[in-house]
Amino acid sequence: MTFLQSLQQKIQEGQRLLAILIDPEKFETEQAPAFMRTLPVDTTHIFVGGSTVPEGRTEAVVEALKGCTSKPIFIFPGDYNQIADNADALLFLSLLSGRNPEYLIGQQVKAVAKLREAKLEVIPTGYILIDGGNESAVQRVTGTAPLSQENIQEIVDTAKAGELMGAQWIYLEAGSGAQIPVSQDIIKAVKADITVPLIVGGGIRSEIQKVRAYNAGADMVVMGTIFEKE
Ligand code: 1GP
Protein backbone atom coordinates (compact mmCIF):
# COMPACT_ATOMS: atom_id res chain seq x y z
CA MET A 1 0.00 0.00 0.00
CA THR A 2 1.34 3.47 -0.83
CA PHE A 3 1.52 6.24 1.78
CA LEU A 4 -1.27 8.05 -0.08
CA GLN A 5 -3.51 4.96 -0.05
CA SER A 6 -2.77 4.46 3.62
CA LEU A 7 -3.81 7.98 4.53
CA GLN A 8 -6.88 7.80 2.29
CA GLN A 9 -7.88 4.66 4.16
CA LYS A 10 -7.40 6.35 7.53
CA ILE A 11 -9.58 9.26 6.40
CA GLN A 12 -12.29 6.87 5.20
CA GLU A 13 -12.20 5.22 8.61
CA GLY A 14 -12.88 8.64 10.14
CA GLN A 15 -9.41 9.36 11.51
CA ARG A 16 -8.27 12.96 11.71
CA LEU A 17 -4.69 13.34 10.55
CA LEU A 18 -2.16 15.66 12.15
CA ALA A 19 1.16 16.55 10.54
CA ILE A 20 3.84 18.34 12.52
CA LEU A 21 6.01 20.54 10.32
CA ILE A 22 9.73 20.79 10.99
CA ASP A 23 11.75 23.53 9.33
CA PRO A 24 15.22 22.00 8.78
CA GLU A 25 16.82 25.42 9.01
CA LYS A 26 15.63 25.89 12.60
CA PHE A 27 16.06 22.31 13.77
CA GLU A 28 19.12 20.81 15.46
CA THR A 29 19.49 17.13 14.60
CA GLU A 30 20.59 16.34 18.18
CA GLN A 31 17.23 17.53 19.47
CA ALA A 32 15.30 14.98 17.38
CA PRO A 33 14.64 12.39 20.15
CA ALA A 34 13.54 15.03 22.69
CA PHE A 35 11.43 16.82 20.05
CA MET A 36 9.61 13.63 19.12
CA ARG A 37 8.71 13.05 22.76
CA THR A 38 7.00 16.47 23.00
CA LEU A 39 4.68 15.87 20.05
CA PRO A 40 0.95 15.39 20.59
CA VAL A 41 -0.20 11.78 20.79
CA ASP A 42 -2.47 12.29 17.79
CA THR A 43 0.45 13.13 15.48
CA THR A 44 0.18 10.92 12.38
CA HIS A 45 2.77 12.42 10.02
CA ILE A 46 5.96 14.46 10.09
CA PHE A 47 6.47 17.08 7.39
CA VAL A 48 9.97 18.44 6.78
CA GLY A 49 10.49 21.59 4.75
CA GLY A 50 10.99 25.33 4.72
CA SER A 51 11.24 28.33 2.48
CA THR A 52 15.02 28.74 2.55
CA VAL A 53 16.96 25.62 3.48
CA PRO A 54 20.65 25.02 2.65
CA GLU A 55 21.30 22.00 0.40
CA GLY A 56 21.84 18.72 2.24
CA ARG A 57 20.21 19.99 5.43
CA THR A 58 16.84 18.32 4.81
CA GLU A 59 18.48 14.93 4.30
CA ALA A 60 20.34 15.23 7.61
CA VAL A 61 17.18 16.18 9.50
CA VAL A 62 15.20 13.31 7.94
CA GLU A 63 18.01 10.93 8.89
CA ALA A 64 17.91 12.11 12.52
CA LEU A 65 14.11 11.83 12.68
CA LYS A 66 14.09 8.36 11.13
CA GLY A 67 16.25 7.22 14.01
CA CYS A 68 13.56 8.05 16.56
CA THR A 69 10.14 7.67 14.90
CA SER A 70 8.30 5.23 12.70
CA LYS A 71 5.77 7.86 11.61
CA PRO A 72 5.78 8.62 7.89
CA ILE A 73 8.09 11.51 6.99
CA PHE A 74 6.99 13.64 4.05
CA ILE A 75 9.10 16.32 2.39
CA PHE A 76 7.23 19.62 2.06
CA PRO A 77 9.80 21.56 0.03
CA GLY A 78 10.16 25.27 -0.63
CA ASP A 79 12.37 24.40 -3.61
CA TYR A 80 13.59 21.34 -5.48
CA ASN A 81 16.94 21.28 -3.64
CA GLN A 82 15.10 20.11 -0.53
CA ILE A 83 14.08 16.79 -2.08
CA ALA A 84 15.64 14.12 0.14
CA ASP A 85 15.45 10.52 -0.97
CA ASN A 86 15.63 9.15 2.56
CA ALA A 87 12.11 10.48 3.30
CA ASP A 88 8.97 8.40 2.68
CA ALA A 89 7.07 10.70 0.37
CA LEU A 90 7.19 14.10 -1.30
CA LEU A 91 4.45 16.68 -1.51
CA PHE A 92 4.97 17.59 -5.16
CA LEU A 93 3.58 21.09 -4.86
CA SER A 94 2.18 23.39 -7.49
CA LEU A 95 1.40 26.87 -6.13
CA LEU A 96 -2.03 27.24 -7.74
CA SER A 97 -2.92 30.52 -6.02
CA GLY A 98 -0.01 32.32 -7.69
CA ARG A 99 0.80 33.25 -11.25
CA ASN A 100 4.53 32.71 -11.06
CA PRO A 101 5.45 30.01 -13.62
CA GLU A 102 8.54 29.08 -11.58
CA TYR A 103 6.31 27.71 -8.80
CA LEU A 104 3.58 26.37 -11.07
CA ILE A 105 5.90 24.25 -13.26
CA GLY A 106 9.51 25.52 -13.21
CA GLN A 107 10.59 23.96 -9.91
CA GLN A 108 8.78 20.74 -10.82
CA VAL A 109 10.77 20.38 -14.05
CA LYS A 110 14.02 21.01 -12.14
CA ALA A 111 13.04 18.29 -9.65
CA VAL A 112 12.67 15.56 -12.26
CA ALA A 113 16.36 14.63 -12.53
CA LYS A 114 16.38 13.91 -8.78
CA LEU A 115 13.00 12.16 -8.79
CA ARG A 116 13.90 9.74 -11.59
CA GLU A 117 16.52 8.23 -9.34
CA ALA A 118 14.60 8.57 -6.08
CA LYS A 119 12.63 5.90 -4.29
CA LEU A 120 10.33 8.24 -2.43
CA GLU A 121 6.63 8.37 -3.25
CA VAL A 122 5.53 11.48 -5.14
CA ILE A 123 2.14 12.94 -4.20
CA PRO A 124 0.80 15.64 -6.58
CA THR A 125 -0.37 18.47 -4.32
CA GLY A 126 -2.44 21.53 -5.19
CA TYR A 127 -1.02 24.23 -2.92
CA ILE A 128 -3.14 27.31 -2.32
CA LEU A 129 -1.83 30.31 -0.39
CA ILE A 130 -4.52 32.25 1.44
CA ASP A 131 -4.14 35.60 3.20
CA GLY A 132 -3.27 34.95 6.85
CA GLY A 133 -3.15 38.60 7.86
CA ASN A 134 0.62 39.03 7.59
CA GLU A 135 3.19 38.59 4.83
CA SER A 136 4.14 34.91 4.67
CA ALA A 137 7.49 33.42 3.71
CA VAL A 138 5.77 31.67 0.77
CA GLN A 139 4.52 35.03 -0.48
CA ARG A 140 7.95 36.61 -0.11
CA VAL A 141 9.96 33.78 -1.66
CA THR A 142 7.60 33.07 -4.57
CA GLY A 143 6.69 36.68 -5.28
CA THR A 144 3.01 35.76 -5.45
CA ALA A 145 -0.01 37.25 -3.73
CA PRO A 146 -2.23 35.10 -1.48
CA LEU A 147 -5.94 34.71 -2.24
CA SER A 148 -8.21 36.86 -0.09
CA GLN A 149 -10.25 35.05 2.57
CA GLU A 150 -13.16 37.20 1.42
CA ASN A 151 -13.26 35.61 -2.01
CA ILE A 152 -14.35 32.10 -1.12
CA GLN A 153 -15.52 31.20 -4.62
CA GLU A 154 -12.09 31.94 -6.09
CA ILE A 155 -10.50 29.65 -3.51
CA VAL A 156 -13.04 26.89 -4.20
CA ASP A 157 -12.55 27.20 -7.95
CA THR A 158 -8.76 27.12 -7.55
CA ALA A 159 -8.96 23.98 -5.39
CA LYS A 160 -11.31 22.30 -7.87
CA ALA A 161 -9.05 23.21 -10.78
CA GLY A 162 -6.20 21.58 -8.87
CA GLU A 163 -8.20 18.40 -8.45
CA LEU A 164 -9.21 18.37 -12.12
CA MET A 165 -5.54 18.80 -13.06
CA GLY A 166 -4.65 15.69 -11.10
CA ALA A 167 -3.74 16.86 -7.60
CA GLN A 168 -4.17 13.97 -5.17
CA TRP A 169 -4.87 16.33 -2.31
CA ILE A 170 -5.37 20.05 -1.78
CA TYR A 171 -3.43 22.11 0.78
CA LEU A 172 -5.00 25.35 2.03
CA GLU A 173 -2.11 27.37 3.46
CA ALA A 174 -2.41 30.59 5.46
CA GLY A 175 1.39 30.72 5.78
CA SER A 176 3.66 29.71 8.62
CA GLY A 177 3.03 31.97 11.60
CA ALA A 178 -0.18 33.38 10.10
CA GLN A 179 -2.17 35.69 12.35
CA ILE A 180 -5.44 34.31 11.01
CA PRO A 181 -5.83 30.64 10.04
CA VAL A 182 -7.94 29.63 7.03
CA SER A 183 -11.58 30.26 8.01
CA GLN A 184 -14.09 27.50 8.67
CA ASP A 185 -16.30 28.89 5.89
CA ILE A 186 -13.47 28.44 3.36
CA ILE A 187 -12.65 24.93 4.58
CA LYS A 188 -16.34 23.94 4.43
CA ALA A 189 -16.83 25.35 0.93
CA VAL A 190 -13.68 23.71 -0.49
CA LYS A 191 -14.43 20.39 1.19
CA ALA A 192 -17.93 20.39 -0.31
CA ASP A 193 -16.57 20.75 -3.83
CA ILE A 194 -13.56 18.43 -3.96
CA THR A 195 -13.30 14.66 -3.64
CA VAL A 196 -9.59 14.43 -2.77
CA PRO A 197 -8.34 14.85 0.83
CA LEU A 198 -7.98 18.36 2.23
CA ILE A 199 -4.98 19.64 4.24
CA VAL A 200 -5.17 22.89 6.19
CA GLY A 201 -2.26 24.72 7.82
CA GLY A 202 -0.86 28.07 8.83
CA GLY A 203 -1.51 29.88 12.11
CA ILE A 204 -3.12 26.92 13.89
CA ARG A 205 -1.73 27.15 17.41
CA SER A 206 -4.30 25.62 19.74
CA GLU A 207 -6.40 22.54 20.23
CA ILE A 208 -9.54 24.63 19.64
CA GLN A 209 -8.27 25.95 16.31
CA LYS A 210 -7.27 22.47 15.27
CA VAL A 211 -10.67 20.98 16.12
CA ARG A 212 -12.39 23.87 14.32
CA ALA A 213 -10.45 23.03 11.15
CA TYR A 214 -11.37 19.34 11.45
CA ASN A 215 -15.01 20.14 12.12
CA ALA A 216 -15.15 22.34 9.05
CA GLY A 217 -13.83 19.50 6.88
CA ALA A 218 -10.02 19.35 7.07
CA ASP A 219 -8.78 15.78 6.75
CA MET A 220 -5.30 16.75 7.89
CA VAL A 221 -4.12 19.71 9.94
CA VAL A 222 -0.51 20.92 9.78
CA MET A 223 1.07 22.64 12.79
CA GLY A 224 4.62 23.95 12.85
CA THR A 225 5.43 27.22 14.61
CA ILE A 226 3.77 26.34 17.92
CA PHE A 227 6.11 23.38 18.38
CA GLU A 228 9.17 25.40 17.38
CA LYS A 229 8.47 27.81 20.23
CA GLU A 230 8.07 25.04 22.73
C1 1GP B 1 3.15 26.27 7.21
O1 1GP B 1 1.01 25.27 7.27
C2 1GP B 1 2.25 25.26 7.85
O2 1GP B 1 3.54 25.87 5.96
C3 1GP B 1 2.24 25.41 9.34
O3 1GP B 1 2.02 26.73 9.75
O4 1GP B 1 3.90 27.23 11.31
O5 1GP B 1 1.79 28.56 11.40
O6 1GP B 1 1.82 26.20 12.20
P1 1GP B 1 2.40 27.20 11.25
Coordinates of N, CA, C and O in Angstrom, one line a residue, residues 108-184:
Q108 N 9.2 22.1 -10.6 CA 8.8 20.7 -10.8 C 9.7 20.1 -11.9 O 10.1 19.0 -11.8
V109 N 9.9 20.9 -13.0 CA 10.8 20.4 -14.1 C 12.2 20.2 -13.5 O 12.8 19.1 -13.8
K110 N 12.7 21.1 -12.7 CA 14.0 21.0 -12.1 C 14.1 19.8 -11.2 O 15.2 19.3 -11.0
A111 N 13.0 19.4 -10.6 CA 13.0 18.3 -9.7 C 13.2 16.9 -10.3 O 13.6 16.0 -9.7
V112 N 12.8 16.9 -11.6 CA 12.7 15.6 -12.3 C 14.0 14.7 -12.2 O 13.9 13.5 -12.0
A113 N 15.1 15.4 -12.5 CA 16.4 14.6 -12.5 C 16.6 13.9 -11.2 O 17.0 12.7 -11.2
K114 N 16.3 14.5 -10.1 CA 16.4 13.9 -8.8 C 15.3 12.8 -8.6 O 15.6 11.8 -8.1
L115 N 14.1 13.1 -9.1 CA 13.0 12.2 -8.8 C 13.1 10.9 -9.6 O 12.6 9.8 -9.2
R116 N 13.7 11.0 -10.8 CA 13.9 9.7 -11.6 C 14.7 8.7 -10.8 O 14.4 7.5 -10.9
E117 N 15.7 9.2 -10.1 CA 16.5 8.2 -9.3 C 15.9 7.9 -8.0 O 16.3 6.9 -7.4
A118 N 15.0 8.7 -7.5 CA 14.6 8.6 -6.1 C 13.6 7.5 -5.9 O 12.9 7.1 -6.8
K119 N 13.6 7.0 -4.6 CA 12.6 5.9 -4.3 C 11.4 6.5 -3.6 O 10.4 5.8 -3.4
L120 N 11.4 7.7 -3.2 CA 10.3 8.2 -2.4 C 9.1 8.4 -3.3 O 9.1 8.7 -4.5
E121 N 7.9 8.3 -2.6 CA 6.6 8.4 -3.3 C 6.3 9.8 -3.5 O 6.5 10.7 -2.7
V122 N 5.8 10.1 -4.7 CA 5.5 11.5 -5.1 C 4.0 11.7 -5.1 O 3.3 11.0 -5.7
I123 N 3.6 12.7 -4.3 CA 2.1 12.9 -4.2 C 1.8 14.3 -4.8 O 2.2 15.4 -4.2
P124 N 1.2 14.4 -6.0 CA 0.8 15.6 -6.6 C -0.1 16.4 -5.6 O -1.1 15.9 -5.2
T125 N 0.3 17.7 -5.4 CA -0.4 18.5 -4.3 C -0.7 19.8 -4.9 O 0.1 20.6 -5.3
G126 N -2.0 20.2 -4.8 CA -2.4 21.5 -5.2 C -2.3 22.4 -4.0 O -3.0 22.2 -3.0
Y127 N -1.4 23.4 -4.1 CA -1.0 24.2 -2.9 C -1.6 25.6 -3.1 O -1.3 26.3 -4.1
I128 N -2.4 26.0 -2.2 CA -3.1 27.3 -2.3 C -2.8 28.2 -1.1 O -3.2 27.9 0.0
L129 N -2.2 29.3 -1.4 CA -1.8 30.3 -0.4 C -3.0 31.3 -0.2 O -3.5 31.9 -1.1
I130 N -3.4 31.4 1.1 CA -4.5 32.3 1.4 C -4.0 33.3 2.4 O -3.2 33.0 3.3
D131 N -4.6 34.5 2.4 CA -4.1 35.6 3.2 C -4.3 35.3 4.7 O -5.5 35.1 5.2
G132 N -3.2 35.2 5.4 CA -3.3 34.9 6.8 C -3.1 36.2 7.7 O -2.8 36.1 8.9
G133 N -3.2 37.4 7.1 CA -3.1 38.6 7.9 C -1.8 39.2 8.0 O -1.6 40.3 8.5
N134 N -0.7 38.5 7.6 CA 0.6 39.0 7.6 C 1.4 38.5 6.4 O 1.0 37.4 5.8
E135 N 2.5 39.1 6.0 CA 3.2 38.6 4.8 C 3.9 37.3 5.2 O 4.6 37.2 6.1
S136 N 3.6 36.2 4.4 CA 4.1 34.9 4.7 C 5.5 34.7 3.9 O 5.7 35.4 2.9
A137 N 6.2 33.7 4.4 CA 7.5 33.4 3.7 C 7.2 32.9 2.3 O 7.9 33.2 1.4
V138 N 6.1 32.2 2.1 CA 5.8 31.7 0.8 C 5.5 32.8 -0.2 O 6.0 32.9 -1.3
Q139 N 4.8 33.8 0.3 CA 4.5 35.0 -0.5 C 5.8 35.7 -0.9 O 6.0 36.1 -2.0
R140 N 6.7 35.9 0.1 CA 8.0 36.6 -0.1 C 8.9 35.9 -1.1 O 9.4 36.4 -2.1
V141 N 9.0 34.6 -0.9 CA 10.0 33.8 -1.7 C 9.4 33.6 -3.1 O 10.2 33.6 -4.0
T142 N 8.1 33.4 -3.2 CA 7.6 33.1 -4.6 C 7.2 34.3 -5.3 O 6.9 34.2 -6.5
G143 N 7.1 35.4 -4.6 CA 6.7 36.7 -5.3 C 5.3 36.6 -5.8 O 4.9 37.2 -6.8
T144 N 4.4 35.9 -5.1 CA 3.0 35.8 -5.5 C 2.1 36.3 -4.3 O 2.5 36.2 -3.2
A145 N 0.9 36.7 -4.7 CA 0.0 37.2 -3.7 C -0.9 36.1 -3.3 O -1.2 35.2 -4.0
P146 N -1.3 36.1 -2.0 CA -2.2 35.1 -1.5 C -3.6 35.4 -1.9 O -3.9 36.6 -2.3
L147 N -4.5 34.4 -1.9 CA -5.9 34.7 -2.2 C -6.6 35.3 -1.0 O -6.3 34.9 0.1
S148 N -7.5 36.2 -1.2 CA -8.2 36.9 -0.1 C -9.2 35.9 0.6 O -9.9 35.1 -0.1
Q149 N -9.3 35.9 1.9 CA -10.2 35.1 2.6 C -11.7 35.5 2.3 O -12.6 34.7 2.5
E150 N -11.8 36.7 1.8 CA -13.2 37.2 1.4 C -13.7 36.5 0.2 O -14.9 36.4 0.0
N151 N -12.8 36.1 -0.7 CA -13.3 35.6 -2.0 C -13.3 34.1 -2.0 O -12.4 33.4 -2.6
I152 N -14.3 33.6 -1.3 CA -14.4 32.1 -1.1 C -14.5 31.4 -2.4 O -13.9 30.3 -2.7
Q153 N -15.3 31.9 -3.4 CA -15.5 31.2 -4.6 C -14.2 31.0 -5.4 O -14.0 30.0 -6.0
E154 N -13.4 32.1 -5.4 CA -12.1 31.9 -6.1 C -11.2 30.8 -5.5 O -10.6 30.1 -6.2
I155 N -11.3 30.7 -4.2 CA -10.5 29.7 -3.5 C -11.1 28.3 -3.9 O -10.3 27.3 -4.2
V156 N -12.4 28.2 -3.9 CA -13.0 26.9 -4.2 C -12.7 26.5 -5.6 O -12.4 25.4 -5.9
D157 N -12.8 27.5 -6.5 CA -12.6 27.2 -8.0 C -11.1 26.8 -8.2 O -10.8 25.9 -9.0
T158 N -10.2 27.4 -7.4 CA -8.8 27.1 -7.5 C -8.5 25.7 -7.1 O -7.8 24.9 -7.7
A159 N -9.1 25.3 -5.9 CA -9.0 24.0 -5.4 C -9.5 23.0 -6.4 O -8.9 21.9 -6.6
K160 N -10.7 23.2 -6.9 CA -11.3 22.3 -7.9 C -10.5 22.2 -9.1 O -10.3 21.0 -9.7
A161 N -9.9 23.3 -9.6 CA -9.0 23.2 -10.8 C -7.9 22.3 -10.5 O -7.4 21.5 -11.3
G162 N -7.3 22.4 -9.3 CA -6.2 21.6 -8.9 C -6.6 20.1 -8.9 O -5.8 19.3 -9.5
E163 N -7.7 19.8 -8.4 CA -8.2 18.4 -8.4 C -8.4 17.9 -9.9 O -7.9 16.8 -10.3
L164 N -9.0 18.8 -10.7 CA -9.2 18.4 -12.1 C -7.9 18.2 -12.9 O -7.8 17.5 -13.9
M165 N -6.9 18.9 -12.4 CA -5.5 18.8 -13.1 C -4.8 17.6 -12.5 O -3.7 17.3 -13.0
G166 N -5.3 16.9 -11.6 CA -4.6 15.7 -11.1 C -4.1 15.7 -9.7 O -3.4 14.7 -9.3
A167 N -4.3 16.8 -9.0 CA -3.7 16.9 -7.6 C -4.4 15.8 -6.8 O -5.6 15.6 -6.9
Q168 N -3.6 15.1 -6.0 CA -4.2 14.0 -5.2 C -4.7 14.5 -3.8 O -5.3 13.7 -3.1
W169 N -4.3 15.7 -3.5 CA -4.9 16.3 -2.3 C -4.6 17.8 -2.5 O -3.8 18.3 -3.3
I170 N -5.4 18.6 -1.7 CA -5.4 20.1 -1.8 C -4.9 20.6 -0.4 O -5.4 20.2 0.6
Y171 N -4.0 21.5 -0.5 CA -3.4 22.1 0.8 C -3.8 23.6 0.8 O -3.4 24.4 0.0
L172 N -4.7 23.9 1.8 CA -5.0 25.4 2.0 C -4.0 25.9 3.1 O -4.0 25.5 4.2
E173 N -3.2 26.9 2.7 CA -2.1 27.4 3.5 C -2.3 28.8 3.8 O -2.3 29.7 2.9
A174 N -2.4 29.2 5.1 CA -2.4 30.6 5.5 C -1.0 31.1 5.7 O -0.8 32.3 5.9
G175 N 0.0 30.3 5.6 CA 1.4 30.7 5.8 C 1.9 30.4 7.2 O 1.1 30.6 8.2
S176 N 3.1 30.0 7.3 CA 3.7 29.7 8.6 C 3.6 31.0 9.5 O 4.1 32.0 9.1
G177 N 3.1 30.8 10.7 CA 3.0 32.0 11.6 C 1.9 32.9 11.3 O 1.9 34.1 11.7
A178 N 0.9 32.5 10.5 CA -0.2 33.4 10.1 C -0.9 33.9 11.3 O -1.0 33.2 12.3
Q179 N -1.4 35.1 11.2 CA -2.2 35.7 12.3 C -3.6 35.1 12.4 O -4.2 34.8 13.4
I180 N -4.1 34.8 11.1 CA -5.4 34.3 11.0 C -5.4 33.0 10.2 O -5.0 33.0 9.1
P181 N -5.8 31.9 10.8 CA -5.8 30.6 10.0 C -6.9 30.7 9.0 O -7.8 31.6 9.0
V182 N -6.9 29.7 8.1 CA -7.9 29.6 7.0 C -9.3 29.5 7.7 O -9.4 28.7 8.7
S183 N -10.3 30.2 7.3 CA -11.6 30.3 8.0 C -12.4 29.0 7.8 O -12.2 28.2 6.8
Q184 N -13.2 28.7 8.8 CA -14.1 27.5 8.7 C -15.0 27.6 7.4 O -15.2 26.5 6.8

